Amino acid sequence: MRKVIMGNHAASHAVRLARAQVIAAYPITPQTQIVEELSEMCASGQLAAKFLKVESEHSAMASIIAASSTGVRTFTATSSQGLALMHELLHWASGARLPLVMVNVNRALAAGWNIWTEQTDSLAQRDTGWCQLYVEDNQEVLDTVLQAYRVAEQIALPVMVCYDAFILSHTYEPVDIPDQDRVDAFLPVFSPTRLLDPLNPCSFSALVQPEHYMEMRYRIQQSMDEAIGVFRTAGEELHRHFGRRYGNLETVATDDAEVVLVTAASMTGPARLAVRKLRAEGVPIGLLKVRLFRPFPTAEVRAALAGKKKAIIVDRNISFGKGGIFADEIRAAMSNVDERPKIFGYVAGLGGRDITPAFLEAIAREALEKEDPPELEMKL
Amino acid sequence: MMTRFREEEELMTSGHLACQGCGGPIAMRLALKALGEDTICVIPACCWTIISGPFPYSALKVPIMHTAFETAGAAASGVRAALDIQGRSHTKVLAWAGDGGTFDIGLQSLSGAAERNDDIIYICYDNEAYMNTGVQRSSATPDRAWTTTTPSGHPKRGPKKNIVEIMAAHKTPYVATASVAYPEDLMRKVRRAAETRGTTFVHVLSPCPPGWRIDSEASIRIARLATDSKVFPIYEVENGEKYQINVKPRDIPVAEYLKAQGRFNHLAAEDIAEIQRKIDHEWRRLMQKAMMDSYSGSHY
């Protein structure tokens, strides 16, 4: 069924179709409509789930960690301050090897208060052991949440689906909402091999001494490495089931490009227009959309950028004292490649400032002209 | 009512890692006897994080979910929700936390669970300070006690937080105090908590020999003195209103309780006299509450 819905409701429908069994959430703009819609779905019986209306995001994460440990499929959604409050438990979720799925609507952090989009909130959680995907439009929101459940349960690690505040969350777009039986065919029933059960009593997340702790971390890293391929396969399966293809990365006109513009999330839309216009003028430019951020698809990024002259990376986030986080990751990924491009890092659009096709075109033209890249340039 | 302890009902094993004379394992052993094996135990950071044993060991024959310090209430709610949606509603959920995890850092998530009236049994074993980290004051530390962060020259000033009143103010269906010195009463209350739908809360006084600076064999005697001197009355509150005192104190002067513990060594005679006046006042108020009318029925 094709409907015109906001990004937040695309997330709610995906959670309904995934048959989440326990949901716990706390209101925060711009996420709230996801859980309002899920409350309606639970109340009307469309979704047979328990919905815990908890008193904080911290408790939301604590209770879905507990529910997942008890053997059910779970969901929560948050944003910005709420995600920051959860930080401690994000580590707990991955350490406990739980296949949680969470939506984070990217919003700038205080102070001062700002409810508009920026990705520093989720990128600041990059070392918590969560997989992270950044999506471009409302259809991709729905499809990626389904992909997230499938991968999380396969690799026993949590997955965060991130999209931009207001630009996606509150914007209405046509979205194909698949039928339940098609989703059931894509996403098998959750059947965990270990759960809290008095008939088989085990101690979960007990004290771990140095002789075991590092092995446990080693296995998380192994699963993260494995996850790159699992995400790729799940993206192909999405195509087989629903006709829409999602790679870990997407490249546009990069084969013969000398310069590549690199984006993530909703700014990829305007970037497509900017690249199309420059191409029409004969500029040898391509586009790389980074969709999977953790685990970082290093080999795929290398393949996309090796041999290019310049990579122009636009970050809607900042690690103060260093720069854009995607730019830094890509710089690191390319560091041992002989034929590597010069990396132009731009920070733009913080706190919800518009990133338009014209703006991206101007950045691209500037980088095309310059011989040597600045380490970081903040585009005010 | 006397309870016969039968060996086959033991759900706690030997080989746990508690200090000698610790009230924590005594309280857990009694609580699990009352609850039975169809129980899932949620434990935030507290002495029991250590007592239960490191990976891959466990001192309990019921499943344990260890969880972060401030999350016992929320985690127990999550286990409950998952059990209910799976049709496993018969399984009991026990949140088992120390005073730090209950009175201080975990108060918010406990209040959240109680306000939602999620069907969990929350037991706080209260040793009146952060004992696992080496005796730092908590809001459960009594007035004028020594701890490592309230040294004798500057002991804690101000009353112990009244967690039972806080829980009763939520109109929680069942709230009670208990003590390792009164095992039958403790087990009856845990059974009552398990039989009551909704959130139930049992506050257990649990002596800590190194933290209270007492000999390890003195734990039960000191715990009994706490009740007999009215420092720790044993009572229960139904639906936040109906108070009932379950143990009649022997009216022993508080000096006898305080002088038995090194953590009160520095107190002067006037300190003890003032503590006595406050205890007498609190006891009168408790008696008045036990005589008040109460709303008949549940608030949830």
XYZ file of C-alpha atoms in Angstrom:
680
model
C 0.000 0.000 0.000
C 1.385 3.371 -1.027
C 0.682 6.231 1.364
C 1.943 9.750 1.854
C 3.374 9.727 5.388
C 5.941 11.518 7.502
C 9.315 9.909 8.192
C 8.364 9.275 11.798
C 5.271 7.311 10.795
C 7.357 5.338 8.290
C 9.368 4.207 11.311
C 6.208 3.334 13.269
C 4.866 1.215 10.399
C 8.170 -0.631 10.133
C 8.083 -1.450 13.843
C 4.474 -2.679 13.510
C 5.415 -4.830 10.522
C 8.429 -6.186 12.414
C 5.976 -7.311 15.144
C 7.934 -5.710 17.987
C 6.766 -7.206 21.294
C 7.993 -4.727 23.901
C 8.335 -1.001 23.254
C 9.583 1.485 25.824
C 9.934 5.165 25.108
C 9.993 8.682 26.444
C 8.836 11.737 24.488
C 11.344 14.035 22.817
C 10.989 16.325 19.821
C 11.384 15.442 16.937
C 10.916 11.736 17.649
C 7.619 11.788 19.543
C 5.261 10.959 16.662
C 6.942 7.569 16.209
C 5.845 6.448 19.647
C 2.505 8.275 19.560
C 1.637 6.273 16.446
C 2.910 3.070 18.072
C 0.734 3.800 21.135
C -2.270 4.030 18.821
C -1.280 0.789 17.092
C -0.985 -0.993 20.457
C -4.272 0.446 21.720
C -6.163 -0.529 18.559
C -4.738 -4.047 18.509
C -2.891 -3.597 15.196
C 0.285 -4.366 17.110
C 0.321 -6.963 19.904
C 3.035 -5.334 22.000
C 3.509 -4.163 25.573
C 4.275 -0.450 25.603
C 6.110 0.818 28.683
C 5.670 4.556 29.101
C 8.835 5.068 31.108
C 10.021 8.129 32.988
C 13.238 8.753 31.003
C 15.204 7.628 27.970
C 17.648 5.982 30.323
C 14.855 3.788 31.659
C 13.573 3.194 28.121
C 16.911 1.676 27.168
C 17.197 -0.218 30.493
C 13.777 -1.796 30.061
C 14.245 -2.872 26.454
C 17.633 -4.346 27.367
C 15.786 -6.348 30.034
C 12.924 -7.285 27.713
C 15.320 -8.403 24.989
C 17.203 -10.496 27.558
C 13.857 -12.134 28.336
C 13.555 -13.172 24.691
C 11.359 -10.698 22.828
C 11.788 -8.289 19.928
C 11.973 -4.703 21.196
C 11.951 -1.115 20.016
C 12.668 2.364 21.263
C 13.212 5.728 19.609
C 14.934 8.867 20.785
C 16.883 11.930 19.755
C 19.705 14.197 20.893
C 19.549 14.761 24.669
C 17.667 11.501 25.078
C 20.335 9.548 23.245
C 23.038 11.244 25.296
C 21.204 10.225 28.471
C 21.161 6.598 27.254
C 24.901 6.540 26.612
C 25.866 4.279 29.530
C 23.317 1.677 28.527
C 24.256 1.724 24.854
C 27.500 0.066 25.918
C 25.490 -2.357 28.042
C 23.284 -3.393 25.109
C 26.209 -4.312 22.857
C 28.199 -5.897 25.701
C 25.192 -8.097 26.478
C 24.971 -8.986 22.733
C 21.341 -7.902 22.418
C 19.722 -7.342 18.997
C 17.983 -4.091 19.905
C 16.714 -1.760 17.216
C 16.428 1.951 17.904
C 15.560 4.930 15.772
C 17.474 8.110 16.490
C 16.120 11.226 14.871
C 19.239 13.349 14.485
C 18.914 16.601 16.403
C 21.501 19.082 17.631
C 22.584 19.023 21.259
C 22.274 21.821 23.813
C 23.456 24.263 25.027
C 21.717 26.330 23.683
C 18.552 24.474 23.004
C 18.114 23.450 19.388
C 15.584 20.961 18.032
C 16.801 20.981 14.415
C 18.929 18.489 12.618
C 22.587 17.599 13.152
C 24.278 14.228 13.451
C 26.676 14.869 16.312
C 24.240 13.174 18.735
C 24.501 9.703 17.186
C 28.052 10.038 15.883
C 29.143 10.750 19.458
C 27.888 7.193 20.186
C 30.072 5.575 17.559
C 32.235 3.650 20.058
C 29.320 2.059 21.925
C 29.215 -1.138 19.849
C 26.013 -0.219 18.001
C 25.689 -0.532 14.265
C 24.606 2.764 12.714
C 22.899 3.566 9.432
C 22.129 7.035 8.037
C 19.177 7.165 5.670
C 18.098 9.559 2.960
C 14.314 9.455 2.573
C 11.125 8.158 4.180
C 10.962 4.957 2.154
C 14.505 4.202 3.246
C 13.453 4.811 6.869
C 10.843 2.048 6.667
C 13.043 -0.368 4.749
C 16.097 0.237 6.931
C 14.232 -0.468 10.171
C 13.226 -3.862 8.736
C 16.807 -4.470 7.591
C 18.034 -3.472 11.060
C 15.972 -6.166 12.814
C 17.128 -8.823 10.395
C 20.812 -7.980 10.797
C 20.725 -7.307 14.554
C 19.228 -10.729 15.250
C 21.731 -12.427 12.976
C 24.845 -10.875 14.522
C 23.557 -10.346 18.107
C 24.405 -6.659 18.196
C 22.152 -3.587 18.423
C 21.380 -1.366 15.432
C 20.591 2.350 15.371
C 18.723 3.808 12.395
C 19.414 7.541 12.094
C 17.606 10.171 10.064
C 17.432 13.933 10.019
C 15.072 15.923 12.227
C 12.218 17.636 10.371
C 13.820 17.177 6.919
C 12.672 13.557 7.172
C 10.909 13.160 10.507
C 8.119 15.671 9.823
C 8.134 15.721 6.006
C 5.470 13.821 4.100
C 6.584 11.631 1.223
C 4.993 8.744 -0.643
C 6.031 5.478 1.016
C 5.253 1.928 -0.032
C 4.079 0.122 3.122
C 4.472 -3.586 2.398
C 1.893 -6.184 3.404
C 2.496 -8.139 6.596
C 3.021 -11.473 4.851
C 5.771 -10.019 2.671
C 7.535 -8.627 5.730
C 7.126 -11.943 7.549
C 8.859 -13.623 4.607
C 11.766 -11.165 4.862
C 12.057 -11.067 8.645
C 11.850 -14.420 10.444
C 10.337 -14.761 13.933
C 12.809 -13.804 16.667
C 13.927 -16.974 18.415
C 16.865 -16.249 20.710
C 19.110 -19.081 21.803
C 19.586 -17.674 25.298
C 17.089 -15.871 27.483
C 16.125 -15.372 31.110
C 14.298 -18.588 31.953
C 13.783 -20.165 35.389
C 13.823 -23.611 33.729
C 17.390 -22.941 32.574
C 18.731 -20.453 35.098
C 21.768 -18.486 33.929
C 23.485 -15.362 35.173
C 23.537 -12.572 32.562
C 26.178 -9.813 32.456
C 27.891 -10.929 35.655
C 31.292 -9.649 36.744
C 33.875 -10.607 34.101
C 37.495 -10.789 35.109
C 40.446 -9.938 32.860
C 40.899 -13.576 31.790
C 37.563 -13.490 29.915
C 36.692 -9.840 29.291
C 38.974 -9.269 26.333
C 37.797 -12.444 24.562
C 34.251 -11.102 24.814
C 35.353 -7.824 23.225
C 37.240 -9.725 20.543
C 34.025 -11.521 19.622
C 32.090 -8.251 19.388
C 34.716 -6.949 16.970
C 34.486 -10.207 14.974
C 30.710 -9.826 14.734
C 31.092 -6.214 13.637
C 33.468 -7.309 10.860
C 30.974 -9.986 9.843
C 28.125 -7.445 9.959
C 29.412 -5.565 6.902
C 28.621 -8.577 4.740
C 25.403 -9.322 6.630
C 24.129 -5.803 5.968
C 25.056 -6.167 2.294
C 23.173 -9.458 2.030
C 20.160 -8.064 3.898
C 20.165 -5.105 1.496
C 20.077 -7.522 -1.443
C 17.279 -9.468 0.227
C 15.336 -6.218 0.636
C 15.612 -5.841 -3.127
C 14.445 -9.395 -3.718
C 11.428 -8.986 -1.426
C 10.428 -5.381 -1.995
C 12.183 -4.278 -5.172
C 14.273 -1.577 -3.531
C 18.051 -1.857 -3.410
C 20.226 -0.580 -0.568
C 23.955 -1.098 -0.380
C 26.201 -0.162 2.493
C 27.281 2.639 0.187
C 25.747 4.042 -2.946
C 27.797 5.497 -5.772
C 26.497 7.780 -8.513
C 28.632 8.391 -11.613
C 31.857 7.583 -9.809
C 33.337 5.194 -12.383
C 34.818 7.905 -14.597
C 34.844 10.631 -11.933
C 38.034 12.364 -10.851
C 36.363 14.074 -7.903
C 33.805 12.529 -5.564
C 31.360 14.363 -3.329
C 30.689 12.322 -0.176
C 27.487 12.722 1.868
C 25.302 10.881 4.340
C 21.604 11.081 5.259
C 19.157 13.599 3.795
C 21.728 15.978 2.276
C 22.334 13.234 -0.276
C 19.151 14.396 -2.040
C 20.445 17.917 -2.765
C 23.869 16.402 -3.495
C 22.351 14.309 -6.316
C 21.023 17.504 -7.920
C 24.333 19.344 -7.495
C 26.298 16.470 -9.051
C 23.820 16.152 -11.930
C 24.191 19.847 -12.732
C 28.003 19.787 -12.591
C 28.083 16.633 -14.722
C 25.917 18.367 -17.306
C 28.614 21.034 -17.504
C 31.194 18.353 -18.090
C 32.757 18.392 -14.597
C 34.096 14.848 -13.889
C 32.361 14.558 -10.482
C 30.573 11.638 -8.818
C 28.696 11.058 -5.589
C 29.317 8.631 -2.742
C 26.537 8.186 -0.175
C 27.735 6.522 3.029
C 24.763 4.656 4.481
C 26.458 2.242 6.886
C 28.682 4.066 9.368
C 29.226 1.313 11.973
C 30.668 -1.084 11.185
C 32.571 1.190 8.806
C 32.689 -0.405 5.339
C 36.378 0.383 4.859
C 37.002 -1.914 1.891
C 33.974 -0.583 0.026
C 34.982 3.028 0.692
C 38.500 2.281 -0.542
C 37.160 0.707 -3.710
C 34.939 3.728 -4.350
C 37.614 6.370 -3.764
C 40.937 4.759 -4.756
C 42.470 6.465 -7.793
C 40.293 9.585 -7.480
C 41.970 12.987 -7.284
C 39.775 14.562 -4.650
C 37.108 13.519 -2.167
C 34.879 16.339 -0.926
C 33.220 15.300 2.321
C 30.392 17.339 3.790
C 29.706 16.667 7.461
C 26.600 17.790 9.336
C 28.383 17.160 12.629
C 31.555 18.175 14.366
C 34.061 16.654 16.723
C 35.357 19.831 18.328
C 39.098 20.122 18.129
C 39.258 17.823 15.095
C 36.523 18.272 12.515
C 33.861 16.428 10.585
C 33.504 12.836 11.704
C 32.763 11.240 8.319
C 35.747 13.096 6.841
C 37.988 11.752 9.574
C 36.761 8.180 9.136
C 37.319 8.372 5.396
C 40.760 9.929 5.830
C 41.666 7.002 8.098
C 40.172 4.433 5.719
C 42.257 5.813 2.818
C 45.504 6.266 4.741
C 47.110 2.997 3.592
C 45.915 3.254 -0.013
C 48.655 4.331 -2.433
C 46.386 6.008 -4.987
C 44.373 7.995 -2.503
C 42.495 11.243 -3.147
C 43.118 14.498 -1.371
C 40.476 14.828 1.325
C 38.524 18.098 1.461
C 36.538 18.237 4.726
C 33.671 20.683 5.106
C 31.397 21.080 8.115
C 28.023 22.575 7.273
C 24.363 22.680 8.240
C 24.828 22.432 12.002
C 21.747 22.960 14.156
C 19.384 22.644 11.190
C 20.892 25.212 8.817
C 19.803 24.433 5.244
C 22.053 22.485 2.915
C 20.756 23.220 -0.573
C 21.852 21.947 -3.993
C 23.324 25.396 -4.718
C 25.292 25.332 -1.480
C 26.756 21.897 -2.243
C 27.506 22.973 -5.811
C 29.441 25.966 -4.471
C 31.431 23.765 -2.090
C 32.240 21.399 -4.946
C 33.365 24.233 -7.229
C 35.590 25.624 -4.469
C 37.242 22.248 -3.906
C 37.655 21.728 -7.648
C 39.614 24.941 -7.907
C 41.828 24.505 -4.843
C 45.026 22.536 -5.154
C 45.496 21.738 -1.471
C 42.669 20.955 0.864
C 42.149 22.663 4.208
C 42.124 20.145 7.065
C 38.724 21.512 8.028
C 36.562 24.269 6.786
C 33.393 25.300 8.566
C 30.922 26.732 6.102
C 28.990 29.375 8.017
C 3.945 -18.111 62.477
C 6.914 -20.420 62.307
C 8.261 -21.510 58.946
C 9.979 -24.818 58.538
C 13.122 -24.403 56.453
C 13.494 -27.365 54.166
C 16.781 -28.154 52.505
C 15.190 -28.809 49.100
C 13.845 -25.274 48.988
C 17.307 -23.707 49.022
C 17.756 -21.551 45.937
C 21.044 -20.061 47.096
C 24.234 -22.077 47.173
C 27.307 -22.018 49.336
C 30.442 -20.515 47.845
C 29.045 -17.023 47.472
C 31.430 -14.115 47.981
C 29.830 -12.159 50.838
C 31.821 -11.073 53.901
C 31.302 -13.016 57.124
C 28.217 -11.812 58.955
C 26.818 -9.947 55.956
C 23.050 -9.508 56.043
C 22.814 -9.590 52.236
C 23.015 -13.345 51.631
C 20.762 -14.057 54.622
C 18.102 -11.760 53.186
C 18.449 -13.250 49.680
C 18.275 -16.827 50.950
C 15.081 -16.090 52.890
C 13.503 -14.087 50.060
C 14.123 -16.837 47.499
C 12.735 -19.472 49.854
C 9.580 -17.386 49.971
C 9.427 -16.775 46.204
C 10.369 -20.203 44.887
C 12.214 -21.196 41.738
C 9.840 -19.582 39.217
C 11.563 -16.253 39.738
C 13.842 -13.988 37.684
C 16.182 -11.810 39.699
C 17.316 -8.360 38.508
C 20.395 -7.017 40.311
C 21.851 -3.528 39.769
C 25.331 -2.578 40.965
C 25.510 -3.387 44.693
C 27.315 -5.830 46.980
C 25.291 -8.628 45.379
C 27.027 -7.935 42.047
C 30.052 -9.486 43.746
C 28.305 -11.866 46.150
C 26.586 -13.794 43.328
C 29.982 -14.728 41.878
C 31.920 -13.783 38.729
C 31.330 -15.229 35.245
C 30.863 -18.172 34.744
C 29.641 -18.870 38.289
C 26.394 -18.097 40.082
C 25.360 -18.522 43.695
C 21.660 -18.566 42.768
C 19.551 -21.292 41.210
C 17.277 -18.706 39.603
C 18.225 -16.603 36.559
C 19.992 -13.323 37.281
C 20.035 -10.275 35.083
C 22.758 -7.913 36.235
C 21.997 -4.338 35.268
C 23.354 -0.810 35.598
C 23.293 0.931 38.967
C 20.256 3.157 38.457
C 18.062 0.752 36.495
C 16.606 -1.911 38.808
C 13.044 -0.581 38.527
C 13.131 -0.077 34.750
C 14.895 -3.377 34.079
C 12.424 -5.315 36.241
C 9.588 -3.610 34.329
C 11.173 -4.704 31.056
C 11.453 -8.334 32.186
C 7.829 -8.216 33.381
C 6.572 -6.783 30.075
C 8.422 -9.443 28.082
C 7.155 -12.282 30.291
C 3.570 -11.051 29.997
C 3.647 -10.758 26.198
C 5.097 -14.295 26.041
C 2.353 -15.717 28.274
C 4.848 -16.341 31.084
C 2.959 -14.205 33.620
C 3.344 -16.886 36.291
C 7.063 -16.083 36.607
C 7.836 -13.609 39.388
C 10.217 -10.697 38.839
C 12.416 -9.744 41.774
C 14.389 -6.492 41.690
C 17.102 -6.817 44.328
C 19.023 -3.629 45.100
C 21.086 -2.036 47.832
C 20.342 1.285 49.483
C 22.482 3.248 47.011
C 20.646 1.707 44.057
C 17.294 2.368 45.725
C 17.444 5.544 47.832
C 19.891 7.437 45.606
C 20.791 6.669 41.990
C 17.918 4.236 41.345
C 15.117 6.260 42.941
C 13.856 7.641 39.631
C 13.433 4.306 37.877
C 11.936 2.769 41.031
C 9.433 5.625 41.200
C 8.640 5.127 37.505
C 7.940 1.418 37.960
C 5.833 2.076 41.077
C 3.820 4.833 39.400
C 3.066 2.474 36.487
C 2.353 -0.185 39.121
C 4.248 -2.777 37.098
C 3.924 -6.221 38.623
C 7.332 -6.563 40.257
C 8.683 -7.310 43.724
C 11.352 -4.789 44.671
C 13.493 -5.645 47.685
C 16.048 -3.192 49.012
C 18.620 -4.734 51.309
C 19.770 -1.685 53.201
C 23.211 -1.656 54.814
C 23.084 2.114 55.193
C 26.024 3.165 52.991
C 27.944 2.336 49.790
C 29.583 -0.714 51.313
C 30.793 -2.379 48.103
C 33.012 0.612 47.332
C 34.239 0.866 50.918
C 31.681 2.582 53.181
C 30.723 5.910 51.632
C 27.624 7.711 52.893
C 24.317 7.275 51.062
C 20.980 8.921 51.746
C 20.186 5.778 53.774
C 23.066 6.476 56.174
C 21.664 7.362 59.613
C 22.097 10.739 61.262
C 25.599 11.348 62.685
C 27.070 8.035 61.492
C 30.688 7.713 60.460
C 31.502 6.673 56.901
C 34.667 7.194 54.840
C 33.094 10.268 53.224
C 31.604 11.499 56.507
C 34.593 11.095 58.843
C 34.101 11.264 62.604
C 35.053 14.960 62.745
C 32.293 15.733 60.237
C 29.761 12.911 60.509
C 26.626 12.829 58.387
C 24.070 15.407 59.528
C 20.396 14.964 58.812
C 17.921 12.141 58.882
C 18.049 8.903 56.907
C 15.757 9.249 53.892
C 12.401 7.613 54.613
C 12.059 5.307 51.628
C 8.951 3.589 52.988
C 7.083 6.894 53.136
C 8.249 7.695 49.590
C 6.920 4.368 48.330
C 3.715 4.696 50.348
C 3.196 8.131 48.762
C 2.977 6.343 45.389
C -0.073 4.472 46.823
C 1.915 1.327 46.077
C -0.252 -1.730 46.868
C 2.133 -3.213 49.400
C 5.138 -1.692 51.183
C 6.851 -3.223 54.203
C 9.951 -3.109 56.324
C 11.674 -6.318 57.376
C 14.905 -7.379 58.994
C 17.267 -10.331 58.833
C 16.705 -10.561 62.600
C 13.051 -11.578 61.985
C 13.230 -14.278 59.278
C 9.623 -15.532 59.555
C 8.295 -11.979 59.264
C 10.596 -11.328 56.292
C 9.469 -14.445 54.446
C 5.799 -13.770 55.145
C 6.195 -10.282 53.690
C 8.000 -11.484 50.575
C 5.241 -14.076 50.047
C 2.624 -11.388 50.555
C 4.470 -9.165 48.058
C 4.505 -12.002 45.517
C 0.783 -12.602 45.944
C -0.027 -8.909 45.495
C -0.567 -7.662 41.920
C 1.367 -4.538 41.025
C 4.521 -3.078 42.469
C 5.467 -4.221 45.956
C 8.383 -2.983 47.995
C 10.157 -4.574 50.960
C 12.817 -2.594 52.795
C 15.154 -5.016 54.608
C 17.648 -3.874 57.217
C 20.869 -5.721 56.461
C 23.858 -5.204 58.796
C 27.348 -4.799 57.348
C 30.078 -5.802 59.833
C 32.976 -3.858 58.223
C 30.831 -0.819 57.455
C 29.092 -0.664 60.802
C 32.309 -1.600 62.595
C 30.821 -4.564 64.402
C 31.997 -8.137 64.861
C 30.726 -10.490 62.184
C 28.861 -12.689 64.690
C 26.999 -9.616 66.034
C 24.922 -8.914 62.867
C 21.650 -10.482 63.944
C 21.899 -9.181 67.504
C 22.499 -5.619 66.242
C 19.661 -5.912 63.724
C 17.324 -7.005 66.509
C 18.504 -4.079 68.665
C 17.627 -1.725 65.779
C 14.017 -2.821 66.005
C 13.851 -3.130 69.786
C 15.197 0.429 70.147
C 12.666 1.661 67.499
C 15.446 2.796 65.177
C 14.064 0.410 62.527
C 10.387 -0.372 63.195
C 8.961 -3.454 61.505
C 5.680 -2.546 59.825
C 3.725 -2.723 56.602
C 1.602 -0.304 54.577
C -1.250 -1.393 52.310
C -2.249 0.845 49.405
C -0.140 3.642 50.818
C -2.473 4.189 53.776
C -3.165 1.225 55.998
C -0.291 0.956 58.462
C 0.284 -2.056 60.656
C 3.168 -2.512 63.076
C 4.282 -6.153 63.070
C 6.888 -6.340 65.831
C 6.420 -4.799 69.259
C 9.742 -3.227 70.267
C 11.168 -4.056 73.680
C 11.713 -0.328 74.277
C 15.480 -0.510 74.648
C 17.280 2.893 74.833
C 18.912 3.851 71.522
C 22.239 4.244 73.365
C 22.471 0.488 73.573
C 22.136 0.173 69.782
C 24.546 3.027 69.020
C 27.243 1.998 71.497
C 27.367 -1.491 70.027
C 28.711 -0.105 66.712
C 32.038 1.513 65.896
C 30.432 3.834 63.338
C 28.821 5.748 66.239
C 31.906 5.738 68.538
C 32.378 9.492 68.225
C 28.903 10.435 69.506
C 28.681 12.564 72.648
C 25.984 12.096 75.303
C 24.003 15.040 73.918
C 24.076 13.525 70.405
C 22.621 10.319 71.761
C 19.972 12.215 73.728
C 18.916 14.104 70.601
C 18.798 10.935 68.518
C 16.616 9.385 71.229
C 14.174 12.334 71.121
C 13.864 12.064 67.344
C 13.329 8.311 67.465
C 10.609 8.709 70.091
C 8.959 11.375 67.927
C 9.056 9.191 64.779
C 7.664 6.244 66.718
C 4.700 8.333 67.962
C 3.984 9.444 64.400
C 4.107 5.839 63.190
C 1.679 4.803 65.948
C -0.664 7.615 64.907
C -0.569 6.457 61.291
C -1.381 2.922 62.404
C -4.505 4.293 64.102
C -5.697 6.419 61.157
C -8.589 5.556 58.853
C -7.615 4.359 55.414
C -9.231 4.226 51.983
C -10.609 0.751 51.460
C -9.283 -0.759 48.259
C -6.556 -0.315 45.715
C -5.663 2.994 44.114
C -4.677 1.274 40.844
